[in-house]
PDB file of C-alpha atoms in Angstrom:
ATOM      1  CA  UNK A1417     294.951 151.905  67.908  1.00 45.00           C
ATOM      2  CA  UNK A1418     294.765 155.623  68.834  1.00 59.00           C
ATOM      3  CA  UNK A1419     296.795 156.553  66.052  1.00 65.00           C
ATOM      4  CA  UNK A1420     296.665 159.846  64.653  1.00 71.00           C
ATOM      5  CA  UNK A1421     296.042 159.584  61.111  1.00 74.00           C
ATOM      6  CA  UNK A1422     296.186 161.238  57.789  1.00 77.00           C
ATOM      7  CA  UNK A1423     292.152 160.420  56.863  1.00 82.00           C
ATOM      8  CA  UNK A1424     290.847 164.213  56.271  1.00 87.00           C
ATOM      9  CA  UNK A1425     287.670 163.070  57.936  1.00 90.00           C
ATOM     10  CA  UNK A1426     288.744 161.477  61.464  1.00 92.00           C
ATOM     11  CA  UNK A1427     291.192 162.218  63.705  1.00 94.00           C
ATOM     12  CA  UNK A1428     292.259 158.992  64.838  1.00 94.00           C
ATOM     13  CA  UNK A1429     291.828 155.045  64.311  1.00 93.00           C
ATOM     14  CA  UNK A1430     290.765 152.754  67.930  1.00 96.00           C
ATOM     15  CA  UNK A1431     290.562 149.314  67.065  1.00 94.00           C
ATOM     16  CA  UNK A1432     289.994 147.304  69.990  1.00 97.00           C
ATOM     17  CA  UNK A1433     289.176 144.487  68.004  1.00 97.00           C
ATOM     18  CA  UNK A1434     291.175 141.941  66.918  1.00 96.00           C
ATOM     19  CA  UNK A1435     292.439 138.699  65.801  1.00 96.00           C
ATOM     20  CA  UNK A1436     294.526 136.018  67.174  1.00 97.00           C
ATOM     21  CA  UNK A1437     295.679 132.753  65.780  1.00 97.00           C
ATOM     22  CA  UNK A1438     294.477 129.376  67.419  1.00 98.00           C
ATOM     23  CA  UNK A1439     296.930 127.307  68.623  1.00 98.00           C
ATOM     24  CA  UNK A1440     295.105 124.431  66.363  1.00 98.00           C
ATOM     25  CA  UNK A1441     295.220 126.478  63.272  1.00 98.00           C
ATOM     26  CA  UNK A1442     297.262 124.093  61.560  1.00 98.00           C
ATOM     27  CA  UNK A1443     295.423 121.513  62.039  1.00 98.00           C
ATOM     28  CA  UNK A1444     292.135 122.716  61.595  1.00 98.00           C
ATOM     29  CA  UNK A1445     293.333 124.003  58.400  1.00 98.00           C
ATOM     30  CA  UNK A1446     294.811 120.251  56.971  1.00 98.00           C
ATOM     31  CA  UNK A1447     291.606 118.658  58.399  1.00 98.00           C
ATOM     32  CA  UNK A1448     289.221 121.044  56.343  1.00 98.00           C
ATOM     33  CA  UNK A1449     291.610 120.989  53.456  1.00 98.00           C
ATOM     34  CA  UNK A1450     292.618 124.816  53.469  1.00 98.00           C
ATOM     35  CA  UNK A1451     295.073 123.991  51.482  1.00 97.00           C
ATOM     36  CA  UNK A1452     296.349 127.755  50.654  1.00 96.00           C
ATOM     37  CA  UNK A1453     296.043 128.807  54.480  1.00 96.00           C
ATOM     38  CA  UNK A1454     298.428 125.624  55.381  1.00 97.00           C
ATOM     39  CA  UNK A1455     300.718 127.574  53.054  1.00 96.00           C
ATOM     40  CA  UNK A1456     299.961 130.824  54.869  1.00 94.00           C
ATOM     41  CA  UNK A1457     300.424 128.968  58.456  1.00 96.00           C
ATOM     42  CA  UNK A1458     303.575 127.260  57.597  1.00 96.00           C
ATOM     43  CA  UNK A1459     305.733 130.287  55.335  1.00 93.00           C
ATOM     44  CA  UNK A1460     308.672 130.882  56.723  1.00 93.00           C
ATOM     45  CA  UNK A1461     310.653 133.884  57.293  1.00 91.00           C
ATOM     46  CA  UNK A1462     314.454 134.009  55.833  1.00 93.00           C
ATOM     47  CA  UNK A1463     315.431 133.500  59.306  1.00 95.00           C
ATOM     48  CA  UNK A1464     313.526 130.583  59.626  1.00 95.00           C
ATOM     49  CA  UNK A1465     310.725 131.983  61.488  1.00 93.00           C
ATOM     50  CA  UNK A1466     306.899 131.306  61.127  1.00 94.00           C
ATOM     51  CA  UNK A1467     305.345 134.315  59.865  1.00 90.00           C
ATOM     52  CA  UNK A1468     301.920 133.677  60.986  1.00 92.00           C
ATOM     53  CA  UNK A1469     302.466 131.862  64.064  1.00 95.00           C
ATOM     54  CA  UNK A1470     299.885 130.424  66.826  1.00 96.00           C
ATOM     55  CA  UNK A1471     299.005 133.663  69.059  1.00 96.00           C
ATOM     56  CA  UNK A1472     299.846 136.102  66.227  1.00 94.00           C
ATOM     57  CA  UNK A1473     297.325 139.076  66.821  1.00 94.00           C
ATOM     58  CA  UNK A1474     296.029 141.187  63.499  1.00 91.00           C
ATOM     59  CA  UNK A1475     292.890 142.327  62.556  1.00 91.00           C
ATOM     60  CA  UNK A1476     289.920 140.393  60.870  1.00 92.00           C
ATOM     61  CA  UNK A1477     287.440 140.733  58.230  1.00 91.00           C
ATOM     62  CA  UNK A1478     285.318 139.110  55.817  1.00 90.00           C
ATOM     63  CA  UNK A1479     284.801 140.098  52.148  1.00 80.00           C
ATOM     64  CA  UNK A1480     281.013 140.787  51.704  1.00 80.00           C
ATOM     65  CA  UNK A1481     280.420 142.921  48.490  1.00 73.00           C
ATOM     66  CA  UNK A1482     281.992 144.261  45.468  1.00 73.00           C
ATOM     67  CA  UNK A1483     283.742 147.054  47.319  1.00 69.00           C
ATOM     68  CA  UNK A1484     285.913 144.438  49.468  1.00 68.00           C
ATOM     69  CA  UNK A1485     287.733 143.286  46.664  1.00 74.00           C
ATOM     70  CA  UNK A1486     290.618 145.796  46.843  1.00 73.00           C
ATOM     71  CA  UNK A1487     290.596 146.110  50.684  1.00 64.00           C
ATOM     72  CA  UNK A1488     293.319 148.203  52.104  1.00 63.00           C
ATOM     73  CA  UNK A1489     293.225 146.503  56.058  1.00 64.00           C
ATOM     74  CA  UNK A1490     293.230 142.439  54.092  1.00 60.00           C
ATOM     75  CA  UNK A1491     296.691 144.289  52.150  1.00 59.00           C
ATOM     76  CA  UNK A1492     298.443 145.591  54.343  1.00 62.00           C
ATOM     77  CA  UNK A1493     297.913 142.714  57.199  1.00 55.00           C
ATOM     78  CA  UNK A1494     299.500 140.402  54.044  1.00 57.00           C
ATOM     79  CA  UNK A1495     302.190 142.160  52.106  1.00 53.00           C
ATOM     80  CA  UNK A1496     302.759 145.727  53.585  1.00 47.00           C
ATOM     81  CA  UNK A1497     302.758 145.510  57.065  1.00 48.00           C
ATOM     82  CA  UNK A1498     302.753 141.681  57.768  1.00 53.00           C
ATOM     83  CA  UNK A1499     303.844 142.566  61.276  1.00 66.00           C
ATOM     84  CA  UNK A1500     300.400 144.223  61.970  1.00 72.00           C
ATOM     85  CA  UNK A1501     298.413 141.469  60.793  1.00 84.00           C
ATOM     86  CA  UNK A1502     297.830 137.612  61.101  1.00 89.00           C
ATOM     87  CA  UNK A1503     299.036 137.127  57.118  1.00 88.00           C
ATOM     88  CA  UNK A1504     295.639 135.215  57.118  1.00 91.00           C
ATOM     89  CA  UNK A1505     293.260 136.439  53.802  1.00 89.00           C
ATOM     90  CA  UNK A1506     289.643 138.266  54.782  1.00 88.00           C
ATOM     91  CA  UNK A1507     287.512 135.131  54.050  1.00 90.00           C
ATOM     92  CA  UNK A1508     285.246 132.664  56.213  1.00 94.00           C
ATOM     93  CA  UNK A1509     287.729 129.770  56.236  1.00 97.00           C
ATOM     94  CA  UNK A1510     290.293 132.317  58.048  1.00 95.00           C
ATOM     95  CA  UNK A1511     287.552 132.922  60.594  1.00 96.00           C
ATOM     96  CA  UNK A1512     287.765 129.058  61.693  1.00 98.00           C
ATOM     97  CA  UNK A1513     291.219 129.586  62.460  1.00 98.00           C
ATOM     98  CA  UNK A1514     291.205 132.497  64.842  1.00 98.00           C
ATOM     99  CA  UNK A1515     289.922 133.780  68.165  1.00 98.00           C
ATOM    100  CA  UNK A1516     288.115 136.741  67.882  1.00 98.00           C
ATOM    101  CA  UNK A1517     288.358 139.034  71.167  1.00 98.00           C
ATOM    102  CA  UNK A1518     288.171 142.709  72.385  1.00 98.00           C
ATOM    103  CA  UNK A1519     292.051 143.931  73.681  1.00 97.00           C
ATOM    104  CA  UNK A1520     291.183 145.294  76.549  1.00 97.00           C
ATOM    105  CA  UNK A1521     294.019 147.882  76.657  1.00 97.00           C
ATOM    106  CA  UNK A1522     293.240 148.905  73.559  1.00 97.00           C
ATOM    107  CA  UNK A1523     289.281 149.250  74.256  1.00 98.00           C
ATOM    108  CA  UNK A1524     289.385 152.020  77.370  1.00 98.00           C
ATOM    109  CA  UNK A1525     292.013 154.187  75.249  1.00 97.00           C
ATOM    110  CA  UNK A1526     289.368 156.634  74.874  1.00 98.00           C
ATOM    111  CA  UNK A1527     288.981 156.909  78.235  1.00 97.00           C
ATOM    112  CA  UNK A1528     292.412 158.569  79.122  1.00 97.00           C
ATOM    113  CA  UNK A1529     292.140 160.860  75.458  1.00 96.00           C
ATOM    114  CA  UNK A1530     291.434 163.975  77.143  1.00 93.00           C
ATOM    115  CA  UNK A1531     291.302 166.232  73.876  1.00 96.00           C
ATOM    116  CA  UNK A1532     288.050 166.000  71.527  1.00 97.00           C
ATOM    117  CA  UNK A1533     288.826 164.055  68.680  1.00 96.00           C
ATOM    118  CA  UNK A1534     286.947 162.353  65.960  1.00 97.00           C
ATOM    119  CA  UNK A1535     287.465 158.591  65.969  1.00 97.00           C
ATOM    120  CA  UNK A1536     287.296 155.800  62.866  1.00 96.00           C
ATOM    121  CA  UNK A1537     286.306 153.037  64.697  1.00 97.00           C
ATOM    122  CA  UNK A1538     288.201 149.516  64.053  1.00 95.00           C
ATOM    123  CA  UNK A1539     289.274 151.163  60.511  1.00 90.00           C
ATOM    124  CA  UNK A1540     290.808 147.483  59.994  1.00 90.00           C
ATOM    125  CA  UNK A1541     287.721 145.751  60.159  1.00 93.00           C
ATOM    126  CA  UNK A1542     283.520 146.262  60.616  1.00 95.00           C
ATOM    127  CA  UNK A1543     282.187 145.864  63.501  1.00 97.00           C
ATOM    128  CA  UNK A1544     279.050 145.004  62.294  1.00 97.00           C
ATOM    129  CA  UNK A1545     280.408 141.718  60.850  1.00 96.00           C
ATOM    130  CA  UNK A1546     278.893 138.582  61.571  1.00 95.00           C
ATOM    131  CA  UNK A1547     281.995 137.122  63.815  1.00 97.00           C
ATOM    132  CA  UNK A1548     281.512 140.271  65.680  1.00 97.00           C
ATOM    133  CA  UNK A1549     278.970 139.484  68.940  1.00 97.00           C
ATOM    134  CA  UNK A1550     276.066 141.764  70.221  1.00 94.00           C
ATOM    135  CA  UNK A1551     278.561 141.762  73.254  1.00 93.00           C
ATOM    136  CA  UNK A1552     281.406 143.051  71.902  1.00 97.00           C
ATOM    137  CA  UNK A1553     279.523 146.138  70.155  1.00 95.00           C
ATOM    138  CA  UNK A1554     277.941 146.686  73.004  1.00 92.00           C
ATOM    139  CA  UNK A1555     281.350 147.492  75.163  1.00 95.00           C
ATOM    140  CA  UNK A1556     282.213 149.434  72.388  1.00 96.00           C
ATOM    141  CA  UNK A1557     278.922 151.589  72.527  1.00 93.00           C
ATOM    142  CA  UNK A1558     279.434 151.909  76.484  1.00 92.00           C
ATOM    143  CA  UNK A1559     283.036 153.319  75.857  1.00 95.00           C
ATOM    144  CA  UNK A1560     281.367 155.723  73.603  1.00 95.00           C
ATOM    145  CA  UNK A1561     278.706 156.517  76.374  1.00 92.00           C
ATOM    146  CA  UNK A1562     281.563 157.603  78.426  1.00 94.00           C
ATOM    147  CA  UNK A1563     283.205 159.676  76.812  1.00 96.00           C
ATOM    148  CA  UNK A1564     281.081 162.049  74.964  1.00 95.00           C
ATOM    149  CA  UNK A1565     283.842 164.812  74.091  1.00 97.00           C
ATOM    150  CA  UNK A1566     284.910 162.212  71.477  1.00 97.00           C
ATOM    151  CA  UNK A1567     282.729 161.608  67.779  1.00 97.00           C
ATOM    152  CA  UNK A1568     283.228 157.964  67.299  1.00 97.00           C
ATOM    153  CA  UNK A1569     282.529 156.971  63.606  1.00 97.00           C
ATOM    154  CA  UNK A1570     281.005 153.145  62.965  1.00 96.00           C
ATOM    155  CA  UNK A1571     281.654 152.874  59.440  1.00 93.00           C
ATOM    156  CA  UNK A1572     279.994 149.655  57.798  1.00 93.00           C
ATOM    157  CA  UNK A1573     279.878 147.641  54.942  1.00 92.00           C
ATOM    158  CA  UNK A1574     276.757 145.520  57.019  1.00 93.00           C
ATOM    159  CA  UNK A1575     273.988 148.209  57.103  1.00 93.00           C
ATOM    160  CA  UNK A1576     271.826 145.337  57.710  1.00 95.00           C
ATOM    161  CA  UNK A1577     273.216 144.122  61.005  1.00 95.00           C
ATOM    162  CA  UNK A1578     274.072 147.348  62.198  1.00 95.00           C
ATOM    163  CA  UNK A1579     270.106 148.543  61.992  1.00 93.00           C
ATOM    164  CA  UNK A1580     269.108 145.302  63.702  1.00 93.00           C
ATOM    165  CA  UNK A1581     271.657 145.502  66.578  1.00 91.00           C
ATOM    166  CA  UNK A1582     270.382 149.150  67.586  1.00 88.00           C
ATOM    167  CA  UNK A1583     266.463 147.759  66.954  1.00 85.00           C
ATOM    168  CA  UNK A1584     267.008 145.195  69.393  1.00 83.00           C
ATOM    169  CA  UNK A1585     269.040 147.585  71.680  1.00 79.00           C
ATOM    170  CA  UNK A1586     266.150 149.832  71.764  1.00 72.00           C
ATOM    171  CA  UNK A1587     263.919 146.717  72.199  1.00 71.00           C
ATOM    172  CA  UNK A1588     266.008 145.628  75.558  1.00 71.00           C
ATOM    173  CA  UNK A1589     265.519 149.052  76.843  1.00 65.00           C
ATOM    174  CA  UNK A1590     261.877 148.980  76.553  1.00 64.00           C
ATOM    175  CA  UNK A1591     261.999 145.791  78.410  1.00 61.00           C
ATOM    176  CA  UNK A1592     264.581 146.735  81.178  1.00 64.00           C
ATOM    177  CA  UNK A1593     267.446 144.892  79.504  1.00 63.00           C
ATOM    178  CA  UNK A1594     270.586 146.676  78.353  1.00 63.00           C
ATOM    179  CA  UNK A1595     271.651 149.289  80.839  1.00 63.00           C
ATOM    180  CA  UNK A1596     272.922 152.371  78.127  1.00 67.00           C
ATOM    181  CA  UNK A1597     270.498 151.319  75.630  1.00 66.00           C
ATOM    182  CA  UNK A1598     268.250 154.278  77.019  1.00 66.00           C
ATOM    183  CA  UNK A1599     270.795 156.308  75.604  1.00 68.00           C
ATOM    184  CA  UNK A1600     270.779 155.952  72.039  1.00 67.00           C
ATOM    185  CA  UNK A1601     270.762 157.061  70.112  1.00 70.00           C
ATOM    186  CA  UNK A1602     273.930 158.281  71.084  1.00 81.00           C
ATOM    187  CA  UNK A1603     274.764 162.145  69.874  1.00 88.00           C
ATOM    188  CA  UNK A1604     278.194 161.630  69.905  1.00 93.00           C
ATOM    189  CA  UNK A1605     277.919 157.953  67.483  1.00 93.00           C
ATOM    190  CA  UNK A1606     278.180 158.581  63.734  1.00 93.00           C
ATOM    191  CA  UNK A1607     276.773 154.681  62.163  1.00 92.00           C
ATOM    192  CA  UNK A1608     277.643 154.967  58.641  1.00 90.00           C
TER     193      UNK A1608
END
């Protein structure tokens, strides 16, 4: 969240996009019979607080290949920073128990970073995933657009769905739909 960081190959993290818990977690969660996430949703801390609360904000992700299976982001949201995360696991039930949204504050950061930096791009998550909408990527894109003395770096696990969102961006440009789509490729856009 404009953190400097120690990655030798970016200068900073931005993740405007996030996580929060529904207030129906719970009960979605008995009614599908998530048995472990009811755990999850009703831990306690030693002072008696919920740890994963209703409108607890975190990051998301999914698990999608091999090289998921020791993610950094899914530990550190569960055992090593549980006050970053929703304590929810990276999996597709988790996704029926939260609302996934773009923090606004967090998404025009770039905006006000004055000094050319290199930028890892929701390093908690991929925005490529499937919960993420064509929307979503595309405010991302525009804040990119605007501020091209920053290198913002789309790292992705979903090649797949990243080559088909910037096909069909292209597409809407030949046809007069998206506005910046006549842009892009975008110089300043690393999609890895």
């Amino acid at each position: 969240m404009g953190q400097t960081t120690g990655i030798a190959w970016t200068d900073s993290t931005w993740s405007p996009l996030r996580a929060r818990i529904r207030p129906d977690a719970l009960e979605i969660a008995e009614t599908k019979g998530y048995t472990s996430l009811v755990q999850v949703l009703t831990a306690r801390k030693p002072n008696g607080e919920l740890r994963s609360p209703a409108g607890k904000v975190g990051p998301h992700c999914e698990h999608v290949s091999p090289g998921c299976e020791n993610c950094y982001s899914e530990f550190n949201g569960k055992r090593c920073l549980p006050a970053n995360g929703t304590g929810l696991p990276f999996d597709r039930r988790a996704r029926d128990l939260v609302e996934i949204f773009l923090d606004e504050k967090i998404l025009v950061q770039p905006l006000h970073w004055k000094r050319p930096r290199r930028i890892f791009v929701n390093s908690q998550t991929d925005s490529f995933a499937e919960f993420v909408t064509d929307a979503m990527i595309d405010r991302m894109m525009l804040v990119a657009l605007m501020c091209p003395q920053h290198t913002f770096q789309f790292l992705t696990k979903r090649a797949q769905r990243m080559e088909q969102y910037m096909r069909l961006t292209k597409a809407c440009a030949i046809s007069g739909g998206k506005t910046f789509a006549n842009a892009l490729p975008l110089s300043n856009v690393w999609l890895v």
